[in-house]
Short mmCIF file of C-alpha atoms in Angstrom, two decimals:
data_model
loop_
_atom_site.label_atom_id
_atom_site.label_comp_id
_atom_site.label_asym_id
_atom_site.label_seq_id
_atom_site.Cartn_x
_atom_site.Cartn_y
_atom_site.Cartn_z
CA MET A 300 13.11 9.18 -16.96
CA ASN A 301 12.54 5.75 -18.50
CA ILE A 302 11.70 3.19 -15.81
CA SER A 303 11.62 -0.49 -16.74
CA PHE A 304 11.03 -3.61 -14.67
CA ASP A 305 11.82 -6.24 -17.30
CA GLY A 306 12.48 -9.59 -15.67
CA ARG A 307 11.46 -8.41 -12.19
CA ILE A 308 9.01 -10.34 -10.01
CA VAL A 309 6.57 -8.10 -8.15
CA ILE A 310 3.89 -8.67 -5.50
CA VAL A 311 1.12 -6.11 -5.03
CA THR A 312 -1.35 -6.65 -2.20
CA GLY A 313 -4.78 -5.06 -2.06
CA ALA A 314 -4.81 -5.13 -5.85
CA ALA A 315 -8.51 -5.72 -6.54
CA HIS A 316 -9.18 -2.02 -7.16
CA GLY A 317 -7.95 1.51 -6.53
CA PHE A 318 -4.31 2.10 -5.70
CA GLY A 319 -3.37 -1.56 -5.91
CA ARG A 320 -4.82 -1.99 -9.38
CA ALA A 321 -3.09 1.16 -10.65
CA ILE A 322 0.21 0.01 -9.14
CA ALA A 323 -0.13 -3.44 -10.69
CA GLN A 324 -0.87 -1.88 -14.08
CA GLY A 325 2.18 0.34 -13.72
CA PHE A 326 4.50 -2.61 -13.15
CA ALA A 327 2.89 -4.80 -15.81
CA SER A 328 3.16 -2.07 -18.44
CA ARG A 329 6.88 -1.81 -17.66
CA GLY A 330 7.66 -5.47 -18.20
CA ALA A 331 7.37 -7.03 -14.74
CA THR A 332 5.81 -10.35 -13.79
CA VAL A 333 3.16 -9.28 -11.30
CA HIS A 334 1.41 -11.33 -8.61
CA VAL A 335 -1.71 -9.51 -7.41
CA CYS A 336 -3.22 -10.45 -4.05
CA ASP A 337 -6.48 -9.55 -2.33
CA ILE A 338 -9.47 -11.14 -0.59
CA ASN A 339 -11.70 -9.90 -3.44
CA ALA A 340 -11.44 -12.60 -6.13
CA ALA A 341 -13.72 -10.88 -8.64
CA GLY A 342 -11.79 -7.63 -8.37
CA LEU A 343 -8.51 -9.48 -8.84
CA GLU A 344 -9.73 -11.07 -12.05
CA GLU A 345 -10.61 -7.64 -13.42
CA THR A 346 -7.15 -6.38 -12.47
CA VAL A 347 -5.54 -9.29 -14.33
CA LYS A 348 -7.60 -8.50 -17.44
CA LEU A 349 -6.37 -4.91 -17.35
CA CYS A 350 -2.74 -5.84 -16.69
CA GLY A 351 -2.26 -8.61 -19.24
CA PRO A 352 -0.77 -12.11 -19.45
CA ASN A 353 2.21 -11.58 -17.14
CA THR A 354 -0.09 -10.98 -14.17
CA SER A 355 -1.62 -13.67 -11.94
CA ALA A 356 -4.30 -13.42 -9.23
CA HIS A 357 -4.06 -14.92 -5.76
CA VAL A 358 -6.78 -14.73 -3.11
CA LEU A 359 -4.96 -13.94 0.12
CA ASP A 360 -5.75 -12.52 3.55
CA VAL A 361 -2.48 -10.80 4.40
CA GLY A 362 -3.52 -10.71 8.05
CA SER A 363 -3.02 -14.49 8.23
CA ARG A 364 0.66 -15.25 8.71
CA ALA A 365 0.08 -18.93 7.92
CA ASP A 366 -1.55 -18.11 4.57
CA VAL A 367 1.19 -15.64 3.67
CA GLN A 368 3.94 -18.12 4.51
CA LYS A 369 2.21 -20.78 2.42
CA LEU A 370 1.70 -18.65 -0.69
CA VAL A 371 4.63 -16.25 -1.04
CA PRO A 372 7.47 -18.81 -1.41
CA ALA A 373 5.73 -20.12 -4.52
CA PHE A 374 6.43 -16.81 -6.24
CA GLY A 375 10.17 -17.46 -6.30
CA ASP A 376 12.77 -14.74 -5.85
CA VAL A 377 10.58 -11.69 -5.43
CA ASP A 378 12.28 -8.43 -6.39
CA ILE A 379 9.64 -5.93 -5.30
CA LEU A 380 6.89 -6.05 -2.67
CA VAL A 381 4.18 -3.40 -2.47
CA ASN A 382 2.16 -3.59 0.75
CA ASN A 383 -0.99 -1.81 -0.37
CA ALA A 384 -3.64 -3.95 1.38
CA GLY A 385 -5.44 -1.90 4.00
CA GLY A 386 -8.53 0.13 4.62
CA VAL A 387 -11.15 0.53 7.31
CA ARG A 388 -12.99 -2.78 6.86
CA GLY A 389 -16.33 -1.05 6.47
CA GLN A 390 -16.06 0.93 9.69
CA VAL A 391 -17.00 4.56 10.25
CA GLY A 392 -15.84 7.05 12.81
CA ARG A 393 -17.34 6.51 16.27
CA PRO A 394 -16.55 7.63 19.84
CA ILE A 395 -13.72 5.71 21.47
CA GLU A 396 -15.99 4.07 24.02
CA GLU A 397 -17.98 2.37 21.25
CA ILE A 398 -15.01 0.57 19.67
CA SER A 399 -14.86 -3.16 20.35
CA GLU A 400 -11.72 -5.28 20.50
CA GLY A 401 -12.69 -6.88 17.20
CA ASP A 402 -13.23 -3.50 15.52
CA TRP A 403 -9.77 -2.41 16.61
CA GLN A 404 -7.95 -5.63 15.75
CA THR A 405 -9.38 -6.23 12.28
CA ILE A 406 -8.02 -2.90 11.04
CA PHE A 407 -4.61 -3.61 12.54
CA ASP A 408 -4.57 -7.07 10.95
CA VAL A 409 -4.76 -5.80 7.39
CA ASN A 410 -2.97 -2.47 7.66
CA LEU A 411 -0.04 -3.29 9.95
CA SER A 412 0.27 -7.01 10.64
CA GLY A 413 -0.24 -7.77 6.95
CA ALA A 414 2.63 -5.49 5.94
CA PHE A 415 4.87 -7.15 8.51
CA PHE A 416 3.92 -10.70 7.50
CA MET A 417 4.50 -9.98 3.80
CA ALA A 418 7.87 -8.35 4.42
CA GLN A 419 8.82 -11.27 6.64
CA ALA A 420 7.95 -13.71 3.84
CA VAL A 421 9.99 -12.01 1.09
CA ALA A 422 13.02 -11.07 3.22
CA PRO A 423 14.89 -14.41 3.03
CA ALA A 424 15.01 -14.45 -0.78
CA MET A 425 15.88 -10.76 -0.97
CA LYS A 426 18.69 -11.25 1.54
CA LYS A 427 20.02 -14.21 -0.41
CA LYS A 428 20.41 -12.20 -3.60
CA ARG A 429 21.31 -9.02 -1.69
CA ALA A 430 18.71 -6.88 -3.44
CA GLY A 431 15.09 -5.90 -3.02
CA ARG A 432 12.49 -3.18 -2.76
CA ILE A 433 9.68 -3.00 -0.22
CA ILE A 434 7.18 -0.17 -0.57
CA ASN A 435 4.46 0.32 2.02
CA ILE A 436 1.32 2.34 1.30
CA SER A 437 0.24 4.16 4.43
CA SER A 438 -1.93 7.28 4.56
CA GLY A 439 -2.00 10.91 5.55
CA ALA A 440 -3.91 9.54 8.55
CA GLY A 441 -0.68 7.94 9.75
CA ILE A 442 1.11 11.27 9.73
CA GLY A 443 -1.68 13.48 10.99
CA ILE A 444 -5.21 12.33 11.80
CA SER A 445 -7.89 10.26 10.14
CA LEU A 446 -10.39 12.46 8.29
CA THR A 447 -13.09 9.96 9.21
CA GLY A 448 -12.10 9.75 12.88
CA ILE A 449 -11.27 6.03 12.85
CA GLN A 450 -8.80 5.59 15.70
CA ALA A 451 -7.51 2.16 14.67
CA TYR A 452 -6.84 3.28 11.10
CA ALA A 453 -4.77 6.30 12.13
CA SER A 454 -2.88 4.17 14.66
CA ALA A 455 -2.20 1.26 12.30
CA LYS A 456 -0.97 3.54 9.52
CA ALA A 457 1.31 5.37 11.96
CA GLY A 458 2.58 1.97 13.05
CA GLN A 459 3.25 1.04 9.45
CA ILE A 460 5.38 4.15 9.06
CA GLY A 461 7.38 3.10 12.11
CA LEU A 462 7.75 -0.38 10.64
CA THR A 463 9.07 1.16 7.42
CA ARG A 464 11.84 3.01 9.23
CA GLN A 465 12.74 -0.01 11.36
CA LEU A 466 12.92 -2.45 8.45
CA ALA A 467 14.95 0.01 6.39
CA HIS A 468 17.71 -0.19 9.00
CA GLU A 469 17.39 -3.93 9.54
CA LEU A 470 17.41 -4.87 5.85
CA GLY A 471 19.69 -2.16 4.54
CA PRO A 472 22.90 -4.21 4.90
CA TRP A 473 21.49 -6.58 2.25
CA ASN A 474 20.82 -3.73 -0.20
CA ILE A 475 17.06 -3.92 0.46
CA THR A 476 15.33 -0.56 0.54
CA VAL A 477 12.10 0.02 2.47
CA ASN A 478 10.07 3.15 1.79
CA ASN A 479 6.57 4.46 2.35
CA VAL A 480 4.03 6.36 0.28
CA ALA A 481 1.44 8.31 2.28
CA PRO A 482 -1.48 9.22 0.00
CA GLY A 483 -3.84 12.05 0.64
CA PHE A 484 -7.57 11.62 0.06
CA VAL A 485 -8.22 10.05 -3.35
CA ARG A 486 -11.55 8.81 -4.68
CA SER A 487 -10.26 5.36 -5.55
CA ASN A 488 -12.75 2.73 -4.34
CA PRO A 489 -16.31 2.29 -2.98
CA THR A 490 -15.21 3.23 0.55
CA THR A 491 -13.66 6.54 -0.46
CA GLU A 492 -16.68 7.31 -2.63
CA LYS A 493 -18.91 6.91 0.42
CA GLN A 494 -16.56 9.10 2.45
CA TRP A 495 -16.64 11.77 -0.26
CA GLU A 496 -20.42 11.75 -0.40
CA ALA A 497 -20.67 11.88 3.40
CA MET A 498 -18.62 15.09 3.46
CA GLY A 499 -21.33 16.96 1.63
CA GLU A 500 -20.69 19.96 -0.59
CA GLU A 501 -19.32 22.07 2.24
CA GLY A 502 -16.93 19.40 3.45
CA GLN A 503 -15.74 18.64 -0.07
CA THR A 504 -15.01 22.32 -0.68
CA ARG A 505 -13.13 22.57 2.61
CA LEU A 506 -11.04 19.51 1.77
CA LEU A 507 -10.07 20.93 -1.64
CA GLN A 508 -9.21 24.32 -0.20
CA ASN A 509 -6.75 22.65 2.19
CA ILE A 510 -4.86 21.13 -0.76
CA ALA A 511 -2.18 23.33 -2.33
CA LEU A 512 -3.10 22.22 -5.86
CA LYS A 513 -6.84 22.67 -5.12
CA ARG A 514 -7.78 19.31 -6.62
CA LEU A 515 -7.87 15.65 -5.76
CA GLY A 516 -5.33 13.22 -7.14
CA SER A 517 -5.83 9.85 -8.79
CA PRO A 518 -4.60 6.29 -8.18
CA ASP A 519 -2.08 6.86 -10.97
CA ASP A 520 -0.47 9.63 -8.90
CA ILE A 521 0.16 7.13 -6.11
CA ALA A 522 1.39 4.46 -8.55
CA ALA A 523 3.91 6.93 -10.02
CA MET A 524 5.61 7.38 -6.65
CA VAL A 525 5.70 3.61 -6.16
CA MET A 526 7.34 3.18 -9.58
CA PHE A 527 10.07 5.60 -8.55
CA PHE A 528 10.74 3.94 -5.19
CA ALA A 529 10.90 0.55 -6.92
CA SER A 530 13.24 1.73 -9.65
CA ASP A 531 17.02 1.86 -9.90
CA TYR A 532 16.79 5.64 -9.55
CA ALA A 533 15.90 5.18 -5.87
CA GLY A 534 18.79 2.87 -5.04
CA TRP A 535 20.13 5.12 -2.25
CA ILE A 536 16.78 6.09 -0.75
CA SER A 537 15.46 4.10 2.20
CA GLY A 538 13.39 4.63 5.33
CA GLN A 539 11.57 7.55 3.74
CA ILE A 540 7.92 8.56 3.92
CA VAL A 541 6.68 10.67 1.00
CA SER A 542 3.28 12.34 1.15
CA VAL A 543 1.51 12.27 -2.21
CA ASP A 544 -1.37 14.56 -1.37
CA GLY A 545 -1.34 17.59 -3.64
CA GLY A 546 0.50 19.65 -1.01
CA LYS A 547 -0.58 20.53 2.50
#
């Protein structure tokens, strides 16, 4: 299966490391013009170096609708949007009674509101040309539970899955597909490295034993599913959530 994105304009959020960087590299290596967005400017510059000259970096907080609306139109007629920005914003699992309003909201801002604001910004151009791909990156936490016990993260990712299904039906008449990749646990960034270490040897062994393939995946495994959803091969697939987790 030869997948090419020659001439396509792509946005990847949360592209300063991990999944987002691997996804950006996947598109760039297949001929796309890629706009990578994140709040981490240094990480973005490293991503651009790895992707090559057809990639540009943009510091963006996707949780700010005003900032999104200001930046995205400058990219022109975007063909593909990958909503990868997310994470736990440095939080760890705590009892429900200890969670402040700010703790709750900041995770929703990046994981759910950001995906909505970005989709909202690209929809007019996609509707105009009656074509487009939107791929959201959720998590196994949105389907089941958060391994780290972070209530807002599990809730926001579940909400993003609901948003995927809703937008698939709203945008489908314009030949815009909306799909979702739900990764399992992957050691892909400083946060997941800390989570892995915190599990200890016993917890790590237990996690691996609960995976059918008995091993962890890599960011490239997630990027591969995104490439498929974004390709012409997935033209009649929409509203779907695919777990890329080694089998559960």
